[in-house]
Short mmCIF file of C-alpha atoms in Angstrom, two decimals:
data_model
loop_
_atom_site.label_atom_id
_atom_site.label_comp_id
_atom_site.label_asym_id
_atom_site.label_seq_id
_atom_site.Cartn_x
_atom_site.Cartn_y
_atom_site.Cartn_z
CA MET A 1357 0.00 0.00 0.00
CA GLY A 1358 2.97 2.24 -0.55
CA GLY A 1359 4.03 4.46 -3.46
CA VAL A 1360 2.07 5.81 -6.38
CA GLY A 1361 2.27 3.78 -9.56
CA SER A 1362 2.43 5.07 -13.12
CA TRP A 1363 -0.63 5.93 -15.16
CA THR A 1364 -1.56 7.24 -18.58
CA GLU A 1365 -3.91 10.16 -19.11
CA ARG A 1366 -6.92 9.26 -21.23
CA VAL A 1367 -9.38 11.84 -22.53
CA VAL A 1368 -12.96 10.97 -23.41
CA VAL A 1369 -15.24 13.62 -24.93
CA ARG A 1370 -19.00 13.19 -24.62
CA ASP A 1371 -21.37 15.82 -26.01
CA GLY A 1372 -18.53 18.32 -25.97
CA VAL A 1373 -17.64 17.66 -22.33
CA ARG A 1374 -14.01 16.68 -21.74
CA LEU A 1375 -13.50 13.84 -19.25
CA VAL A 1376 -9.98 13.05 -18.08
CA CYS A 1377 -9.05 9.65 -16.66
CA ARG A 1378 -6.00 8.06 -15.07
CA ASP A 1379 -5.54 4.68 -16.75
CA ARG A 1380 -3.05 2.37 -15.06
CA GLY A 1381 -3.34 -0.27 -17.76
CA GLY A 1382 -2.68 -3.83 -16.74
CA GLU A 1383 -4.59 -7.06 -17.11
CA GLY A 1384 -7.54 -8.46 -15.28
CA ARG A 1385 -11.03 -7.26 -14.50
CA PRO A 1386 -11.34 -3.48 -15.07
CA VAL A 1387 -12.17 -1.30 -12.07
CA VAL A 1388 -13.58 2.19 -12.60
CA LEU A 1389 -12.99 4.54 -9.65
CA LEU A 1390 -15.34 7.49 -9.09
CA HIS A 1391 -14.45 10.15 -6.51
CA GLY A 1392 -16.86 12.16 -4.38
CA LEU A 1393 -18.12 15.73 -4.64
CA ALA A 1394 -15.30 18.29 -4.96
CA GLY A 1395 -12.85 15.41 -5.21
CA HIS A 1396 -10.39 14.22 -7.84
CA SER A 1397 -9.07 11.02 -9.38
CA GLY A 1398 -5.79 11.24 -7.44
CA GLU A 1399 -7.65 10.44 -4.22
CA TRP A 1400 -7.56 6.82 -5.29
CA ASP A 1401 -3.80 6.52 -5.82
CA VAL A 1402 -3.04 4.26 -2.84
CA LEU A 1403 -6.00 1.96 -3.47
CA ALA A 1404 -5.30 1.95 -7.21
CA ASP A 1405 -1.74 0.80 -6.54
CA ALA A 1406 -3.05 -2.10 -4.49
CA LEU A 1407 -5.61 -3.09 -7.11
CA GLY A 1408 -3.17 -2.70 -10.01
CA PRO A 1409 -1.56 -6.16 -10.03
CA ARG A 1410 -4.93 -7.88 -10.48
CA HIS A 1411 -6.95 -5.28 -12.37
CA ARG A 1412 -6.94 -2.61 -15.03
CA VAL A 1413 -7.68 0.45 -12.90
CA VAL A 1414 -9.18 3.62 -14.39
CA ALA A 1415 -9.81 6.61 -12.11
CA VAL A 1416 -12.10 9.27 -13.56
CA ASP A 1417 -12.19 13.00 -12.92
CA GLN A 1418 -15.95 13.45 -13.07
CA ARG A 1419 -17.47 16.44 -14.87
CA GLY A 1420 -16.86 19.69 -13.03
CA HIS A 1421 -13.89 18.21 -11.19
CA GLY A 1422 -10.12 17.96 -11.51
CA ALA A 1423 -8.77 18.04 -15.05
CA SER A 1424 -12.18 17.44 -16.62
CA GLU A 1425 -14.62 20.06 -17.92
CA ARG A 1426 -14.79 22.64 -15.14
CA ARG A 1427 -18.14 24.25 -15.90
CA PRO A 1428 -20.37 21.75 -17.72
CA ALA A 1429 -23.81 23.06 -18.63
CA ASP A 1430 -25.43 19.83 -17.47
CA THR A 1431 -24.90 18.71 -13.87
CA ALA A 1432 -27.82 16.29 -13.71
CA ARG A 1433 -27.32 12.83 -12.29
CA ALA A 1434 -28.11 11.40 -15.73
CA ALA A 1435 -25.19 13.33 -17.22
CA TYR A 1436 -22.78 11.85 -14.69
CA VAL A 1437 -24.12 8.38 -15.49
CA ALA A 1438 -23.79 8.89 -19.24
CA ASP A 1439 -20.19 9.98 -18.67
CA VAL A 1440 -19.39 6.68 -16.97
CA VAL A 1441 -20.93 4.74 -19.84
CA ALA A 1442 -18.91 6.80 -22.33
CA VAL A 1443 -15.66 6.14 -20.47
CA VAL A 1444 -16.35 2.41 -20.27
CA GLU A 1445 -17.19 2.18 -23.96
CA HIS A 1446 -14.41 4.46 -25.21
CA LEU A 1447 -11.69 2.66 -23.23
CA GLY A 1448 -13.05 -0.79 -24.02
CA LEU A 1449 -13.60 -1.77 -20.39
CA GLU A 1450 -15.54 -5.02 -20.55
CA ARG A 1451 -17.90 -5.51 -17.58
CA PRO A 1452 -15.94 -3.43 -15.09
CA VAL A 1453 -16.34 -3.18 -11.36
CA LEU A 1454 -17.86 0.24 -10.60
CA LEU A 1455 -16.39 1.58 -7.36
CA GLY A 1456 -17.34 4.99 -6.03
CA GLN A 1457 -17.19 7.05 -2.86
CA SER A 1458 -19.92 9.47 -1.78
CA LEU A 1459 -21.25 11.26 -4.89
CA GLY A 1460 -19.13 8.91 -7.00
CA GLY A 1461 -20.78 5.95 -5.31
CA HIS A 1462 -24.17 7.45 -6.07
CA THR A 1463 -23.13 7.81 -9.71
CA ALA A 1464 -21.99 4.19 -9.75
CA LEU A 1465 -25.29 3.06 -8.20
CA LEU A 1466 -27.35 4.92 -10.79
CA THR A 1467 -25.18 3.58 -13.61
CA ALA A 1468 -25.65 0.01 -12.41
CA ALA A 1469 -29.41 0.54 -12.15
CA ALA A 1470 -29.81 2.11 -15.60
CA HIS A 1471 -27.37 -0.21 -17.37
CA PRO A 1472 -27.62 -3.62 -15.68
CA ASP A 1473 -25.51 -5.37 -18.31
CA LEU A 1474 -22.60 -2.95 -17.90
CA PRO A 1475 -21.06 -3.69 -14.46
CA TYR A 1476 -19.67 -6.95 -13.17
CA ALA A 1477 -20.03 -5.70 -9.61
CA LEU A 1478 -20.72 -2.54 -7.63
CA VAL A 1479 -18.78 -1.21 -4.63
CA LEU A 1480 -20.20 1.74 -2.72
CA VAL A 1481 -18.00 3.55 -0.21
CA GLU A 1482 -19.95 5.87 2.09
CA ALA A 1483 -22.76 6.17 -0.43
CA GLY A 1484 -26.42 5.28 -0.36
CA ALA A 1485 -29.84 5.88 -1.86
CA GLY A 1486 -31.44 8.04 0.80
CA GLY A 1487 -32.89 11.50 0.54
CA PRO A 1488 -34.17 14.07 0.18
CA GLY A 1489 -31.31 16.01 1.72
CA THR A 1490 -33.05 19.17 2.85
CA GLY A 1491 -30.46 21.88 3.33
CA VAL A 1492 -27.60 19.82 1.91
CA GLN A 1493 -26.89 22.29 -0.89
CA ALA A 1494 -26.68 25.25 1.48
CA GLU A 1495 -24.55 23.27 3.90
CA ILE A 1496 -22.06 22.05 1.30
CA GLY A 1497 -22.03 25.38 -0.52
CA GLY A 1498 -21.32 27.23 2.71
CA TRP A 1499 -18.48 24.89 3.54
CA LEU A 1500 -16.87 25.24 0.12
CA GLU A 1501 -17.21 29.03 0.25
CA SER A 1502 -15.48 29.01 3.64
CA TRP A 1503 -12.22 27.77 2.15
CA PRO A 1504 -9.61 30.55 2.56
CA ILE A 1505 -8.44 30.40 -1.03
CA PRO A 1506 -5.90 30.67 -2.31
CA PHE A 1507 -4.06 28.57 0.24
CA PRO A 1508 -0.45 29.73 0.74
CA SER A 1509 0.82 26.16 0.43
CA ARG A 1510 -0.44 22.65 -0.09
CA ALA A 1511 0.54 21.87 3.50
CA ALA A 1512 -1.63 24.74 4.75
CA ALA A 1513 -4.52 23.42 2.68
CA ALA A 1514 -4.07 19.92 4.07
CA GLU A 1515 -4.18 21.26 7.61
CA PHE A 1516 -7.34 23.29 6.92
CA LEU A 1517 -8.99 20.29 5.29
CA GLY A 1518 -8.55 18.08 8.32
CA GLY A 1519 -4.90 17.08 8.35
CA GLY A 1520 -3.57 13.55 8.14
CA PRO A 1521 -4.32 11.36 5.12
CA VAL A 1522 -7.74 12.96 4.59
CA GLY A 1523 -6.42 16.52 4.45
CA GLU A 1524 -3.48 15.43 2.32
CA GLY A 1525 -5.80 13.59 -0.08
CA TRP A 1526 -8.01 16.63 -0.55
CA ALA A 1527 -5.01 18.94 -0.90
CA ARG A 1528 -3.53 16.80 -3.69
CA GLY A 1529 -6.45 17.93 -5.81
CA LEU A 1530 -5.40 21.59 -5.72
CA GLU A 1531 -3.44 23.39 -8.42
CA GLU A 1532 -0.76 26.03 -7.97
CA ARG A 1533 -1.38 29.29 -9.86
CA ASP A 1534 -1.68 33.03 -9.30
CA GLY A 1535 0.36 33.05 -6.12
CA GLY A 1536 -1.33 30.23 -4.26
CA TRP A 1537 -3.10 26.88 -4.29
CA TRP A 1538 -6.62 26.74 -5.71
CA PRO A 1539 -9.35 24.09 -6.03
CA ARG A 1540 -9.96 22.63 -9.48
CA PHE A 1541 -13.71 23.09 -9.24
CA ASP A 1542 -16.25 25.88 -8.80
CA ALA A 1543 -18.49 25.83 -5.74
CA ASP A 1544 -21.65 26.67 -7.67
CA VAL A 1545 -21.14 23.69 -9.97
CA MET A 1546 -20.73 21.44 -6.94
CA VAL A 1547 -23.95 22.75 -5.40
CA ALA A 1548 -25.81 22.28 -8.69
CA SER A 1549 -24.60 18.68 -8.85
CA LEU A 1550 -26.50 17.98 -5.62
CA ALA A 1551 -29.85 19.33 -6.82
CA GLU A 1552 -31.57 16.00 -7.43
CA ILE A 1553 -30.16 14.41 -4.28
CA ALA A 1554 -31.60 17.32 -2.32
CA GLU A 1555 -35.03 16.73 -3.83
CA ARG A 1556 -35.63 12.99 -3.67
CA SER A 1557 -34.44 9.55 -2.67
CA PHE A 1558 -33.25 6.82 -5.05
CA TRP A 1559 -34.63 3.64 -3.52
CA THR A 1560 -36.26 2.57 -6.78
CA GLU A 1561 -32.88 2.71 -8.50
CA TRP A 1562 -31.24 0.85 -5.63
CA SER A 1563 -33.78 -1.97 -5.93
CA ALA A 1564 -33.15 -2.11 -9.69
CA VAL A 1565 -29.45 -2.96 -9.25
CA THR A 1566 -28.90 -6.62 -10.12
CA CYS A 1567 -25.13 -7.04 -9.96
CA PRO A 1568 -23.26 -8.24 -6.85
CA THR A 1569 -22.78 -5.33 -4.48
CA LEU A 1570 -20.51 -4.43 -1.58
CA VAL A 1571 -21.29 -1.48 0.69
CA VAL A 1572 -18.46 -0.10 2.85
CA LEU A 1573 -19.35 2.48 5.48
CA GLY A 1574 -17.33 4.38 8.05
CA GLN A 1575 -18.37 3.99 11.67
CA HIS A 1576 -18.50 7.77 11.91
CA GLY A 1577 -19.53 8.43 8.30
CA ILE A 1578 -22.51 10.29 6.90
CA ILE A 1579 -24.81 7.34 6.17
CA ALA A 1580 -27.34 7.17 8.99
CA PRO A 1581 -27.92 3.76 10.61
CA GLY A 1582 -31.52 3.78 9.43
CA GLU A 1583 -30.48 4.29 5.82
CA ALA A 1584 -27.86 1.56 6.09
CA ASP A 1585 -30.48 -0.84 7.45
CA THR A 1586 -32.84 0.01 4.59
CA LEU A 1587 -30.11 -0.58 2.02
CA LEU A 1588 -29.70 -4.13 3.29
CA THR A 1589 -33.39 -4.78 3.85
CA ALA A 1590 -34.18 -3.83 0.26
CA ARG A 1591 -31.40 -6.06 -1.08
CA PRO A 1592 -30.55 -8.72 1.53
CA GLN A 1593 -27.89 -10.33 -0.66
CA VAL A 1594 -25.68 -7.22 -0.51
CA ARG A 1595 -22.41 -7.55 1.38
CA ALA A 1596 -21.72 -4.81 3.92
CA LEU A 1597 -18.83 -3.69 6.09
CA SER A 1598 -18.54 -0.96 8.70
CA VAL A 1599 -14.96 0.23 9.25
CA PRO A 1600 -14.36 0.96 12.95
CA GLY A 1601 -13.24 4.50 13.69
CA ALA A 1602 -13.53 5.62 10.07
CA GLY A 1603 -15.29 8.74 8.86
CA HIS A 1604 -16.63 9.63 5.43
CA ASP A 1605 -13.31 9.33 3.56
CA VAL A 1606 -12.71 5.64 4.21
CA HIS A 1607 -10.60 5.35 1.06
CA LEU A 1608 -8.16 7.93 2.44
CA GLU A 1609 -8.23 6.94 6.10
CA HIS A 1610 -8.07 3.17 5.71
CA PRO A 1611 -7.15 2.19 2.13
CA GLY A 1612 -5.68 -1.10 3.34
CA ILE A 1613 -8.90 -2.21 5.01
CA LEU A 1614 -10.90 -1.11 1.97
CA TYR A 1615 -8.61 -3.01 -0.38
CA GLU A 1616 -8.89 -6.21 1.64
CA ALA A 1617 -12.68 -5.94 1.67
CA ILE A 1618 -12.73 -5.47 -2.11
CA ARG A 1619 -10.23 -8.29 -2.66
CA ARG A 1620 -12.28 -10.73 -0.59
CA PHE A 1621 -15.54 -9.65 -2.23
CA LEU A 1622 -14.26 -10.04 -5.79
CA GLY A 1623 -12.39 -13.22 -4.90
CA GLU A 1624 -15.61 -14.84 -3.72
CA LEU A 1625 -17.36 -13.85 -6.94
CA GLU A 1626 -14.63 -15.41 -9.04
CA SER A 1627 -14.25 -18.62 -7.04
#
């Protein structure tokens, strides 16, 4: 679970929107990694290294994030889903594992529901189907607007964003320009991307998922116990794991535990 492996930048354009991916190549079952809101593909580096020997790992900068189109006109959930399908088709990823955290997990869920023949399996990290999230847009928007940008250094950003592996993971998504370190997203685009989640739940879509599914939650994450129970009640065959002591960014806090859970899950499917 050590250093960062090499990757090749791939660019997929769908309806004029530029999507940038980190493709690590390799053999084996493809795994598509989808980061959360205001995140970036580099968040997955440690996990991607661990998955690399057995899988072709592709980490996507979703629309509005990272190196991808910064201000897409369409921020609907359906647009995010169509982007995933475009990446899978363009890169020739046959029946990949869709693995996403937070908003990326929600995108993966909706993709699996709308395109049941596309994924081999689904892994959700701190993501669910609940809603509506009354006030979530104002809360997230207020938090993003509170960032004291530009940060004077990446280290200062990491400290502001929580320190440790979580703060460092978030800070790796910044870019240096104009005398400081800036996010590679716009807060209003992030808020717009939450519009549908703020308005409704997605239990119908969750029930429509047919592929094998693993749900990984942090003990201190954002998925309420009631929602977690409903996820499993609606689909009793789903595998689930709660990571002790973990918060929302399980992939940054405990990539080793997450990798082992994924390895066991996929190993059982292939045995």
